[in-house]
Amino acid sequence: MAAKQKILIVDDDTNIAELISLYLTKECFDTKMVHDGESALTEFDNYAPNLILLDLMLPGIDGYQVCREIRAKSHVPIIMLSAKGEIFDKVLGLELGADDYIMKPFDSKELVARVKAVLRRYQPIKQETSGTDLKCVRYPNLVVNLSNYSVEYFGKTIDMPPKELELLYFLASSPNQVFTREQLLDHIWGYEYVGDTRTVDVHVKRLREKINDHEAWSISTVWGIGYKFEVKE
């Protein structure tokens, strides 16, 4: 029998944390609850979760800082939780590395569906692919390998979270083809992702910070439409 996937629930409201735990336990997840930012960072190392449900408004270290510190050492999926009425900058959350966000109060079925969707999107990074199924694109000074989730840029390995790498691979696999933000959101994040097109802009911005335009290729903005991986003749 496969080991249960582990969810770390971080929420200072014990009633909400216990309710979330109940929902997820019924779906055969293993859960652990903590109620402040410092405990979240400690239990992240001890518990080694497959996914984190992270409330923003925590005593001491807030959810943004917890996300920032975890992202500095791990790509484990993070879903941020925020109560309606709280100031929640979705773009900031995405820039810090959150994979999704859910507004409180939430429907139990939606919560479970979001958790499962994010875990499915993250799963390929752990899968091994045989040589015959190798998914790799090569350009001058750039190699994007979707089989082992690696990027080489000027001969050096670039650290890149799964969604950024998948976006880069998708664009580079169809050179000079223009994709709208909506198309990219659907292809990379899936129809289950209830986000907005700013998600795509944030990830493109991150890619450009790590990979500069090359004389032979570039990630280009097509104003009013979206993006393309432009290969120069």
JSON list of C-alpha atoms in Angstrom, two decimals:
[
{"chain": "A", "resi": 1, "resn": "MET", "atom": "CA", "xyz": [0.00, 0.00, 0.00]},
{"chain": "A", "resi": 2, "resn": "ALA", "atom": "CA", "xyz": [1.35, 3.43, -0.94]},
{"chain": "A", "resi": 3, "resn": "ALA", "atom": "CA", "xyz": [2.21, 5.79, 1.88]},
{"chain": "A", "resi": 4, "resn": "LYS", "atom": "CA", "xyz": [-0.34, 8.50, 2.57]},
{"chain": "A", "resi": 5, "resn": "GLN", "atom": "CA", "xyz": [0.52, 11.97, 1.37]},
{"chain": "A", "resi": 6, "resn": "LYS", "atom": "CA", "xyz": [1.18, 14.36, 4.23]},
{"chain": "A", "resi": 7, "resn": "ILE", "atom": "CA", "xyz": [-0.44, 17.78, 4.58]},
{"chain": "A", "resi": 8, "resn": "LEU", "atom": "CA", "xyz": [0.87, 20.37, 7.05]},
{"chain": "A", "resi": 9, "resn": "ILE", "atom": "CA", "xyz": [-1.99, 22.65, 8.17]},
{"chain": "A", "resi": 10, "resn": "VAL", "atom": "CA", "xyz": [-0.86, 26.02, 9.52]},
{"chain": "A", "resi": 11, "resn": "ASP", "atom": "CA", "xyz": [-3.69, 28.10, 11.01]},
{"chain": "A", "resi": 12, "resn": "ASP", "atom": "CA", "xyz": [-3.96, 29.91, 14.34]},
{"chain": "A", "resi": 13, "resn": "ASP", "atom": "CA", "xyz": [-7.71, 29.18, 14.46]},
{"chain": "A", "resi": 14, "resn": "THR", "atom": "CA", "xyz": [-7.77, 25.68, 15.97]},
{"chain": "A", "resi": 15, "resn": "ASN", "atom": "CA", "xyz": [-11.38, 25.10, 14.93]},
{"chain": "A", "resi": 16, "resn": "ILE", "atom": "CA", "xyz": [-10.61, 25.80, 11.27]},
{"chain": "A", "resi": 17, "resn": "ALA", "atom": "CA", "xyz": [-7.44, 23.70, 11.42]},
{"chain": "A", "resi": 18, "resn": "GLU", "atom": "CA", "xyz": [-9.33, 20.76, 12.90]},
{"chain": "A", "resi": 19, "resn": "LEU", "atom": "CA", "xyz": [-12.08, 21.11, 10.30]},
{"chain": "A", "resi": 20, "resn": "ILE", "atom": "CA", "xyz": [-9.54, 21.10, 7.46]},
{"chain": "A", "resi": 21, "resn": "SER", "atom": "CA", "xyz": [-7.84, 18.09, 9.02]},
{"chain": "A", "resi": 22, "resn": "LEU", "atom": "CA", "xyz": [-11.16, 16.26, 9.17]},
{"chain": "A", "resi": 23, "resn": "TYR", "atom": "CA", "xyz": [-11.89, 16.95, 5.49]},
{"chain": "A", "resi": 24, "resn": "LEU", "atom": "CA", "xyz": [-8.47, 15.75, 4.38]},
{"chain": "A", "resi": 25, "resn": "THR", "atom": "CA", "xyz": [-8.33, 12.73, 6.68]},
{"chain": "A", "resi": 26, "resn": "LYS", "atom": "CA", "xyz": [-11.59, 11.51, 5.11]},
{"chain": "A", "resi": 27, "resn": "GLU", "atom": "CA", "xyz": [-9.77, 11.68, 1.75]},
{"chain": "A", "resi": 28, "resn": "CYS", "atom": "CA", "xyz": [-6.99, 9.45, 3.12]},
{"chain": "A", "resi": 29, "resn": "PHE", "atom": "CA", "xyz": [-4.40, 12.17, 3.67]},
{"chain": "A", "resi": 30, "resn": "ASP", "atom": "CA", "xyz": [-2.17, 12.25, 6.73]},
{"chain": "A", "resi": 31, "resn": "THR", "atom": "CA", "xyz": [-2.32, 15.65, 8.45]},
{"chain": "A", "resi": 32, "resn": "LYS", "atom": "CA", "xyz": [-0.48, 17.61, 11.09]},
{"chain": "A", "resi": 33, "resn": "MET", "atom": "CA", "xyz": [-1.68, 20.89, 12.60]},
{"chain": "A", "resi": 34, "resn": "VAL", "atom": "CA", "xyz": [0.38, 23.81, 13.90]},
{"chain": "A", "resi": 35, "resn": "HIS", "atom": "CA", "xyz": [-0.85, 27.23, 14.93]},
{"chain": "A", "resi": 36, "resn": "ASP", "atom": "CA", "xyz": [2.01, 29.71, 14.50]},
{"chain": "A", "resi": 37, "resn": "GLY", "atom": "CA", "xyz": [4.78, 30.52, 12.04]},
{"chain": "A", "resi": 38, "resn": "GLU", "atom": "CA", "xyz": [7.72, 29.29, 14.11]},
{"chain": "A", "resi": 39, "resn": "SER", "atom": "CA", "xyz": [6.08, 25.90, 14.65]},
{"chain": "A", "resi": 40, "resn": "ALA", "atom": "CA", "xyz": [5.35, 25.72, 10.93]},
{"chain": "A", "resi": 41, "resn": "LEU", "atom": "CA", "xyz": [9.04, 26.10, 10.08]},
{"chain": "A", "resi": 42, "resn": "THR", "atom": "CA", "xyz": [10.05, 23.54, 12.70]},
{"chain": "A", "resi": 43, "resn": "GLU", "atom": "CA", "xyz": [7.46, 20.97, 11.67]},
{"chain": "A", "resi": 44, "resn": "PHE", "atom": "CA", "xyz": [8.23, 21.46, 8.00]},
{"chain": "A", "resi": 45, "resn": "ASP", "atom": "CA", "xyz": [11.66, 19.96, 8.68]},
{"chain": "A", "resi": 46, "resn": "ASN", "atom": "CA", "xyz": [10.39, 17.28, 11.07]},
{"chain": "A", "resi": 47, "resn": "TYR", "atom": "CA", "xyz": [7.21, 16.23, 9.26]},
{"chain": "A", "resi": 48, "resn": "ALA", "atom": "CA", "xyz": [8.41, 16.60, 5.64]},
{"chain": "A", "resi": 49, "resn": "PRO", "atom": "CA", "xyz": [4.93, 17.32, 4.19]},
{"chain": "A", "resi": 50, "resn": "ASN", "atom": "CA", "xyz": [3.91, 16.81, 0.56]},
{"chain": "A", "resi": 51, "resn": "LEU", "atom": "CA", "xyz": [1.89, 20.05, 0.70]},
{"chain": "A", "resi": 52, "resn": "ILE", "atom": "CA", "xyz": [1.34, 22.97, 3.09]},
{"chain": "A", "resi": 53, "resn": "LEU", "atom": "CA", "xyz": [-1.94, 24.80, 3.74]},
{"chain": "A", "resi": 54, "resn": "LEU", "atom": "CA", "xyz": [-0.69, 28.13, 5.06]},
{"chain": "A", "resi": 55, "resn": "ASP", "atom": "CA", "xyz": [-2.82, 30.80, 6.73]},
{"chain": "A", "resi": 56, "resn": "LEU", "atom": "CA", "xyz": [-1.53, 34.35, 6.23]},
{"chain": "A", "resi": 57, "resn": "MET", "atom": "CA", "xyz": [-2.44, 35.93, 9.55]},
{"chain": "A", "resi": 58, "resn": "LEU", "atom": "CA", "xyz": [-0.31, 34.03, 12.08]},
{"chain": "A", "resi": 59, "resn": "PRO", "atom": "CA", "xyz": [1.07, 35.13, 15.44]},
{"chain": "A", "resi": 60, "resn": "GLY", "atom": "CA", "xyz": [4.77, 35.96, 15.34]},
{"chain": "A", "resi": 61, "resn": "ILE", "atom": "CA", "xyz": [6.05, 35.05, 11.89]},
{"chain": "A", "resi": 62, "resn": "ASP", "atom": "CA", "xyz": [3.28, 35.63, 9.35]},
{"chain": "A", "resi": 63, "resn": "GLY", "atom": "CA", "xyz": [2.38, 33.39, 6.43]},
{"chain": "A", "resi": 64, "resn": "TYR", "atom": "CA", "xyz": [4.27, 35.48, 3.89]},
{"chain": "A", "resi": 65, "resn": "GLN", "atom": "CA", "xyz": [7.53, 35.08, 5.82]},
{"chain": "A", "resi": 66, "resn": "VAL", "atom": "CA", "xyz": [6.92, 31.37, 6.38]},
{"chain": "A", "resi": 67, "resn": "CYS", "atom": "CA", "xyz": [6.41, 30.95, 2.63]},
{"chain": "A", "resi": 68, "resn": "ARG", "atom": "CA", "xyz": [9.57, 32.94, 1.89]},
{"chain": "A", "resi": 69, "resn": "GLU", "atom": "CA", "xyz": [11.71, 30.85, 4.25]},
{"chain": "A", "resi": 70, "resn": "ILE", "atom": "CA", "xyz": [10.36, 27.52, 2.98]},
{"chain": "A", "resi": 71, "resn": "ARG", "atom": "CA", "xyz": [10.84, 28.57, -0.64]},
{"chain": "A", "resi": 72, "resn": "ALA", "atom": "CA", "xyz": [14.48, 29.32, 0.10]},
{"chain": "A", "resi": 73, "resn": "LYS", "atom": "CA", "xyz": [15.08, 25.61, 0.63]},
{"chain": "A", "resi": 74, "resn": "SER", "atom": "CA", "xyz": [12.20, 23.65, -0.93]},
{"chain": "A", "resi": 75, "resn": "HIS", "atom": "CA", "xyz": [9.71, 23.54, -3.81]},
{"chain": "A", "resi": 76, "resn": "VAL", "atom": "CA", "xyz": [7.03, 21.75, -1.78]},
{"chain": "A", "resi": 77, "resn": "PRO", "atom": "CA", "xyz": [3.57, 23.00, -2.88]},
{"chain": "A", "resi": 78, "resn": "ILE", "atom": "CA", "xyz": [2.04, 25.77, -0.75]},
{"chain": "A", "resi": 79, "resn": "ILE", "atom": "CA", "xyz": [-1.61, 26.84, -0.79]},
{"chain": "A", "resi": 80, "resn": "MET", "atom": "CA", "xyz": [-2.23, 30.12, 1.01]},
{"chain": "A", "resi": 81, "resn": "LEU", "atom": "CA", "xyz": [-5.39, 30.67, 3.06]},
{"chain": "A", "resi": 82, "resn": "SER", "atom": "CA", "xyz": [-6.83, 34.14, 3.60]},
{"chain": "A", "resi": 83, "resn": "ALA", "atom": "CA", "xyz": [-10.06, 35.34, 5.22]},
{"chain": "A", "resi": 84, "resn": "LYS", "atom": "CA", "xyz": [-12.27, 37.67, 3.22]},
{"chain": "A", "resi": 85, "resn": "GLY", "atom": "CA", "xyz": [-11.63, 41.20, 4.38]},
{"chain": "A", "resi": 86, "resn": "GLU", "atom": "CA", "xyz": [-7.96, 40.60, 5.07]},
{"chain": "A", "resi": 87, "resn": "ILE", "atom": "CA", "xyz": [-5.47, 42.36, 2.86]},
{"chain": "A", "resi": 88, "resn": "PHE", "atom": "CA", "xyz": [-4.18, 39.60, 0.61]},
{"chain": "A", "resi": 89, "resn": "ASP", "atom": "CA", "xyz": [-1.92, 40.57, -2.25]},
{"chain": "A", "resi": 90, "resn": "LYS", "atom": "CA", "xyz": [-2.31, 37.54, -4.53]},
{"chain": "A", "resi": 91, "resn": "VAL", "atom": "CA", "xyz": [0.55, 38.66, -6.76]},
{"chain": "A", "resi": 92, "resn": "LEU", "atom": "CA", "xyz": [2.87, 38.99, -3.76]},
{"chain": "A", "resi": 93, "resn": "GLY", "atom": "CA", "xyz": [1.88, 35.51, -2.64]},
{"chain": "A", "resi": 94, "resn": "LEU", "atom": "CA", "xyz": [2.65, 34.11, -6.09]},
{"chain": "A", "resi": 95, "resn": "GLU", "atom": "CA", "xyz": [5.94, 35.98, -6.28]},
{"chain": "A", "resi": 96, "resn": "LEU", "atom": "CA", "xyz": [6.95, 34.44, -2.97]},
{"chain": "A", "resi": 97, "resn": "GLY", "atom": "CA", "xyz": [6.26, 31.02, -4.46]},
{"chain": "A", "resi": 98, "resn": "ALA", "atom": "CA", "xyz": [2.72, 30.05, -3.44]},
{"chain": "A", "resi": 99, "resn": "ASP", "atom": "CA", "xyz": [1.10, 27.58, -5.82]},
{"chain": "A", "resi": 100, "resn": "ASP", "atom": "CA", "xyz": [-2.53, 28.53, -5.15]},
{"chain": "A", "resi": 101, "resn": "TYR", "atom": "CA", "xyz": [-4.71, 30.46, -2.73]},
{"chain": "A", "resi": 102, "resn": "ILE", "atom": "CA", "xyz": [-8.10, 29.90, -1.14]},
{"chain": "A", "resi": 103, "resn": "MET", "atom": "CA", "xyz": [-10.33, 32.54, 0.41]},
{"chain": "A", "resi": 104, "resn": "LYS", "atom": "CA", "xyz": [-12.14, 31.80, 3.67]},
{"chain": "A", "resi": 105, "resn": "PRO", "atom": "CA", "xyz": [-14.83, 30.73, 4.23]},
{"chain": "A", "resi": 106, "resn": "PHE", "atom": "CA", "xyz": [-14.31, 27.91, 1.77]},
{"chain": "A", "resi": 107, "resn": "ASP", "atom": "CA", "xyz": [-16.34, 24.93, 0.65]},
{"chain": "A", "resi": 108, "resn": "SER", "atom": "CA", "xyz": [-14.95, 21.59, 1.83]},
{"chain": "A", "resi": 109, "resn": "LYS", "atom": "CA", "xyz": [-15.19, 20.05, -1.64]},
{"chain": "A", "resi": 110, "resn": "GLU", "atom": "CA", "xyz": [-13.36, 22.99, -3.18]},
{"chain": "A", "resi": 111, "resn": "LEU", "atom": "CA", "xyz": [-10.58, 22.74, -0.59]},
{"chain": "A", "resi": 112, "resn": "VAL", "atom": "CA", "xyz": [-10.06, 19.02, -1.23]},
{"chain": "A", "resi": 113, "resn": "ALA", "atom": "CA", "xyz": [-10.20, 19.54, -5.01]},
{"chain": "A", "resi": 114, "resn": "ARG", "atom": "CA", "xyz": [-7.57, 22.31, -4.84]},
{"chain": "A", "resi": 115, "resn": "VAL", "atom": "CA", "xyz": [-5.26, 20.16, -2.71]},
{"chain": "A", "resi": 116, "resn": "LYS", "atom": "CA", "xyz": [-5.57, 17.21, -5.10]},
{"chain": "A", "resi": 117, "resn": "ALA", "atom": "CA", "xyz": [-5.08, 19.42, -8.16]},
{"chain": "A", "resi": 118, "resn": "VAL", "atom": "CA", "xyz": [-1.92, 21.02, -6.80]},
{"chain": "A", "resi": 119, "resn": "LEU", "atom": "CA", "xyz": [-0.50, 17.65, -5.78]},
{"chain": "A", "resi": 120, "resn": "ARG", "atom": "CA", "xyz": [-1.19, 16.27, -9.27]},
{"chain": "A", "resi": 121, "resn": "ARG", "atom": "CA", "xyz": [0.59, 19.20, -10.89]},
{"chain": "A", "resi": 122, "resn": "TYR", "atom": "CA", "xyz": [3.57, 18.71, -8.61]},
{"chain": "A", "resi": 123, "resn": "GLN", "atom": "CA", "xyz": [3.81, 14.94, -9.05]},
{"chain": "A", "resi": 124, "resn": "PRO", "atom": "CA", "xyz": [5.80, 14.85, -12.31]},
{"chain": "A", "resi": 125, "resn": "ILE", "atom": "CA", "xyz": [8.91, 16.21, -10.62]},
{"chain": "A", "resi": 126, "resn": "LYS", "atom": "CA", "xyz": [9.18, 12.93, -8.75]},
{"chain": "A", "resi": 127, "resn": "GLN", "atom": "CA", "xyz": [8.60, 10.65, -11.72]},
{"chain": "A", "resi": 128, "resn": "GLU", "atom": "CA", "xyz": [11.39, 9.03, -13.67]},
{"chain": "A", "resi": 129, "resn": "THR", "atom": "CA", "xyz": [11.10, 8.86, -17.42]},
{"chain": "A", "resi": 130, "resn": "SER", "atom": "CA", "xyz": [12.83, 6.39, -19.69]},
{"chain": "A", "resi": 131, "resn": "GLY", "atom": "CA", "xyz": [15.14, 7.58, -22.43]},
{"chain": "A", "resi": 132, "resn": "THR", "atom": "CA", "xyz": [12.54, 6.86, -25.10]},
{"chain": "A", "resi": 133, "resn": "ASP", "atom": "CA", "xyz": [10.14, 9.29, -23.42]},
{"chain": "A", "resi": 134, "resn": "LEU", "atom": "CA", "xyz": [12.71, 12.05, -22.99]},
{"chain": "A", "resi": 135, "resn": "LYS", "atom": "CA", "xyz": [11.12, 15.49, -23.15]},
{"chain": "A", "resi": 136, "resn": "CYS", "atom": "CA", "xyz": [13.86, 17.99, -23.84]},
{"chain": "A", "resi": 137, "resn": "VAL", "atom": "CA", "xyz": [14.30, 21.13, -25.94]},
{"chain": "A", "resi": 138, "resn": "ARG", "atom": "CA", "xyz": [17.69, 22.56, -26.88]},
{"chain": "A", "resi": 139, "resn": "TYR", "atom": "CA", "xyz": [18.68, 26.01, -28.05]},
{"chain": "A", "resi": 140, "resn": "PRO", "atom": "CA", "xyz": [22.05, 27.78, -28.04]},
{"chain": "A", "resi": 141, "resn": "ASN", "atom": "CA", "xyz": [23.17, 27.96, -24.39]},
{"chain": "A", "resi": 142, "resn": "LEU", "atom": "CA", "xyz": [19.79, 26.66, -23.15]},
{"chain": "A", "resi": 143, "resn": "VAL", "atom": "CA", "xyz": [18.58, 23.12, -22.43]},
{"chain": "A", "resi": 144, "resn": "VAL", "atom": "CA", "xyz": [15.16, 22.59, -20.84]},
{"chain": "A", "resi": 145, "resn": "ASN", "atom": "CA", "xyz": [14.56, 18.99, -19.76]},
{"chain": "A", "resi": 146, "resn": "LEU", "atom": "CA", "xyz": [11.04, 18.18, -18.60]},
{"chain": "A", "resi": 147, "resn": "SER", "atom": "CA", "xyz": [11.93, 14.54, -17.90]},
{"chain": "A", "resi": 148, "resn": "ASN", "atom": "CA", "xyz": [14.17, 15.33, -14.95]},
{"chain": "A", "resi": 149, "resn": "TYR", "atom": "CA", "xyz": [12.99, 18.92, -14.38]},
{"chain": "A", "resi": 150, "resn": "SER", "atom": "CA", "xyz": [16.33, 20.58, -15.07]},
{"chain": "A", "resi": 151, "resn": "VAL", "atom": "CA", "xyz": [17.41, 23.72, -16.90]},
{"chain": "A", "resi": 152, "resn": "GLU", "atom": "CA", "xyz": [20.94, 24.40, -18.14]},
{"chain": "A", "resi": 153, "resn": "TYR", "atom": "CA", "xyz": [21.77, 27.97, -19.08]},
{"chain": "A", "resi": 154, "resn": "PHE", "atom": "CA", "xyz": [25.26, 28.68, -20.43]},
{"chain": "A", "resi": 155, "resn": "GLY", "atom": "CA", "xyz": [26.35, 25.31, -19.06]},
{"chain": "A", "resi": 156, "resn": "LYS", "atom": "CA", "xyz": [25.13, 25.98, -15.52]},
{"chain": "A", "resi": 157, "resn": "THR", "atom": "CA", "xyz": [22.12, 24.38, -13.82]},
{"chain": "A", "resi": 158, "resn": "ILE", "atom": "CA", "xyz": [19.45, 26.95, -12.97]},
{"chain": "A", "resi": 159, "resn": "ASP", "atom": "CA", "xyz": [17.31, 26.35, -9.90]},
{"chain": "A", "resi": 160, "resn": "MET", "atom": "CA", "xyz": [13.71, 26.64, -11.06]},
{"chain": "A", "resi": 161, "resn": "PRO", "atom": "CA", "xyz": [10.38, 25.67, -9.43]},
{"chain": "A", "resi": 162, "resn": "PRO", "atom": "CA", "xyz": [8.17, 23.21, -11.36]},
{"chain": "A", "resi": 163, "resn": "LYS", "atom": "CA", "xyz": [5.66, 25.73, -12.70]},
{"chain": "A", "resi": 164, "resn": "GLU", "atom": "CA", "xyz": [8.35, 28.05, -14.05]},
{"chain": "A", "resi": 165, "resn": "LEU", "atom": "CA", "xyz": [10.11, 25.15, -15.76]},
{"chain": "A", "resi": 166, "resn": "GLU", "atom": "CA", "xyz": [6.88, 23.81, -17.23]},
{"chain": "A", "resi": 167, "resn": "LEU", "atom": "CA", "xyz": [6.01, 27.26, -18.58]},
{"chain": "A", "resi": 168, "resn": "LEU", "atom": "CA", "xyz": [9.46, 27.66, -20.14]},
{"chain": "A", "resi": 169, "resn": "TYR", "atom": "CA", "xyz": [9.31, 24.17, -21.67]},
{"chain": "A", "resi": 170, "resn": "PHE", "atom": "CA", "xyz": [5.82, 24.74, -23.07]},
{"chain": "A", "resi": 171, "resn": "LEU", "atom": "CA", "xyz": [6.81, 28.01, -24.74]},
{"chain": "A", "resi": 172, "resn": "ALA", "atom": "CA", "xyz": [10.16, 26.69, -26.01]},
{"chain": "A", "resi": 173, "resn": "SER", "atom": "CA", "xyz": [8.49, 23.57, -27.41]},
{"chain": "A", "resi": 174, "resn": "SER", "atom": "CA", "xyz": [6.49, 25.75, -29.82]},
{"chain": "A", "resi": 175, "resn": "PRO", "atom": "CA", "xyz": [8.96, 28.39, -31.03]},
{"chain": "A", "resi": 176, "resn": "ASN", "atom": "CA", "xyz": [7.49, 31.61, -32.43]},
{"chain": "A", "resi": 177, "resn": "GLN", "atom": "CA", "xyz": [3.94, 30.53, -31.56]},
{"chain": "A", "resi": 178, "resn": "VAL", "atom": "CA", "xyz": [1.96, 33.14, -29.67]},
{"chain": "A", "resi": 179, "resn": "PHE", "atom": "CA", "xyz": [-0.04, 31.98, -26.64]},
{"chain": "A", "resi": 180, "resn": "THR", "atom": "CA", "xyz": [-2.58, 34.07, -24.79]},
{"chain": "A", "resi": 181, "resn": "ARG", "atom": "CA", "xyz": [-2.35, 34.30, -21.01]},
{"chain": "A", "resi": 182, "resn": "GLU", "atom": "CA", "xyz": [-5.56, 32.30, -20.77]},
{"chain": "A", "resi": 183, "resn": "GLN", "atom": "CA", "xyz": [-4.08, 29.50, -22.90]},
{"chain": "A", "resi": 184, "resn": "LEU", "atom": "CA", "xyz": [-0.94, 29.37, -20.79]},
{"chain": "A", "resi": 185, "resn": "LEU", "atom": "CA", "xyz": [-2.98, 29.37, -17.59]},
{"chain": "A", "resi": 186, "resn": "ASP", "atom": "CA", "xyz": [-5.03, 26.46, -18.88]},
{"chain": "A", "resi": 187, "resn": "HIS", "atom": "CA", "xyz": [-2.08, 24.43, -20.20]},
{"chain": "A", "resi": 188, "resn": "ILE", "atom": "CA", "xyz": [0.26, 24.90, -17.24]},
{"chain": "A", "resi": 189, "resn": "TRP", "atom": "CA", "xyz": [-2.05, 25.29, -14.26]},
{"chain": "A", "resi": 190, "resn": "GLY", "atom": "CA", "xyz": [-5.05, 23.36, -15.54]},
{"chain": "A", "resi": 191, "resn": "TYR", "atom": "CA", "xyz": [-8.73, 24.17, -15.67]},
{"chain": "A", "resi": 192, "resn": "GLU", "atom": "CA", "xyz": [-9.06, 23.41, -11.95]},
{"chain": "A", "resi": 193, "resn": "TYR", "atom": "CA", "xyz": [-6.84, 26.38, -11.11]},
{"chain": "A", "resi": 194, "resn": "VAL", "atom": "CA", "xyz": [-9.04, 29.27, -10.08]},
{"chain": "A", "resi": 195, "resn": "GLY", "atom": "CA", "xyz": [-6.53, 32.03, -10.62]},
{"chain": "A", "resi": 196, "resn": "ASP", "atom": "CA", "xyz": [-6.17, 35.00, -12.92]},
{"chain": "A", "resi": 197, "resn": "THR", "atom": "CA", "xyz": [-3.86, 35.86, -15.78]},
{"chain": "A", "resi": 198, "resn": "ARG", "atom": "CA", "xyz": [-1.51, 37.80, -13.49]},
{"chain": "A", "resi": 199, "resn": "THR", "atom": "CA", "xyz": [-0.26, 34.37, -12.43]},
{"chain": "A", "resi": 200, "resn": "VAL", "atom": "CA", "xyz": [1.28, 33.99, -15.89]},
{"chain": "A", "resi": 201, "resn": "ASP", "atom": "CA", "xyz": [2.84, 37.46, -15.79]},
{"chain": "A", "resi": 202, "resn": "VAL", "atom": "CA", "xyz": [4.44, 36.76, -12.42]},
{"chain": "A", "resi": 203, "resn": "HIS", "atom": "CA", "xyz": [6.00, 33.51, -13.66]},
{"chain": "A", "resi": 204, "resn": "VAL", "atom": "CA", "xyz": [7.28, 35.10, -16.87]},
{"chain": "A", "resi": 205, "resn": "LYS", "atom": "CA", "xyz": [8.84, 37.86, -14.77]},
{"chain": "A", "resi": 206, "resn": "ARG", "atom": "CA", "xyz": [10.60, 35.22, -12.65]},
{"chain": "A", "resi": 207, "resn": "LEU", "atom": "CA", "xyz": [11.88, 33.44, -15.77]},
{"chain": "A", "resi": 208, "resn": "ARG", "atom": "CA", "xyz": [13.30, 36.66, -17.18]},
{"chain": "A", "resi": 209, "resn": "GLU", "atom": "CA", "xyz": [15.11, 37.34, -13.91]},
{"chain": "A", "resi": 210, "resn": "LYS", "atom": "CA", "xyz": [16.89, 33.99, -14.26]},
{"chain": "A", "resi": 211, "resn": "ILE", "atom": "CA", "xyz": [17.32, 33.76, -18.04]},
{"chain": "A", "resi": 212, "resn": "ASN", "atom": "CA", "xyz": [18.29, 36.81, -20.09]},
{"chain": "A", "resi": 213, "resn": "ASP", "atom": "CA", "xyz": [17.38, 37.22, -23.74]},
{"chain": "A", "resi": 214, "resn": "HIS", "atom": "CA", "xyz": [19.85, 35.48, -26.05]},
{"chain": "A", "resi": 215, "resn": "GLU", "atom": "CA", "xyz": [20.97, 36.62, -29.49]},
{"chain": "A", "resi": 216, "resn": "ALA", "atom": "CA", "xyz": [19.31, 33.48, -30.91]},
{"chain": "A", "resi": 217, "resn": "TRP", "atom": "CA", "xyz": [16.15, 33.37, -28.78]},
{"chain": "A", "resi": 218, "resn": "SER", "atom": "CA", "xyz": [14.07, 35.27, -26.23]},
{"chain": "A", "resi": 219, "resn": "ILE", "atom": "CA", "xyz": [10.87, 35.16, -24.20]},
{"chain": "A", "resi": 220, "resn": "SER", "atom": "CA", "xyz": [8.90, 37.89, -25.92]},
{"chain": "A", "resi": 221, "resn": "THR", "atom": "CA", "xyz": [5.78, 39.78, -24.93]},
{"chain": "A", "resi": 222, "resn": "VAL", "atom": "CA", "xyz": [3.16, 40.13, -27.63]},
{"chain": "A", "resi": 223, "resn": "TRP", "atom": "CA", "xyz": [1.35, 43.22, -26.44]},
{"chain": "A", "resi": 224, "resn": "GLY", "atom": "CA", "xyz": [-2.36, 42.82, -25.90]},
{"chain": "A", "resi": 225, "resn": "ILE", "atom": "CA", "xyz": [-2.18, 39.07, -26.49]},
{"chain": "A", "resi": 226, "resn": "GLY", "atom": "CA", "xyz": [0.37, 37.13, -24.43]},
{"chain": "A", "resi": 227, "resn": "TYR", "atom": "CA", "xyz": [3.83, 35.60, -24.86]},
{"chain": "A", "resi": 228, "resn": "LYS", "atom": "CA", "xyz": [5.97, 33.56, -27.24]},
{"chain": "A", "resi": 229, "resn": "PHE", "atom": "CA", "xyz": [9.39, 31.94, -27.28]},
{"chain": "A", "resi": 230, "resn": "GLU", "atom": "CA", "xyz": [10.93, 33.86, -30.18]},
{"chain": "A", "resi": 231, "resn": "VAL", "atom": "CA", "xyz": [13.65, 32.15, -32.18]},
{"chain": "A", "resi": 232, "resn": "LYS", "atom": "CA", "xyz": [15.61, 34.52, -34.38]},
{"chain": "A", "resi": 233, "resn": "GLU", "atom": "CA", "xyz": [16.56, 33.45, -37.89]}
]
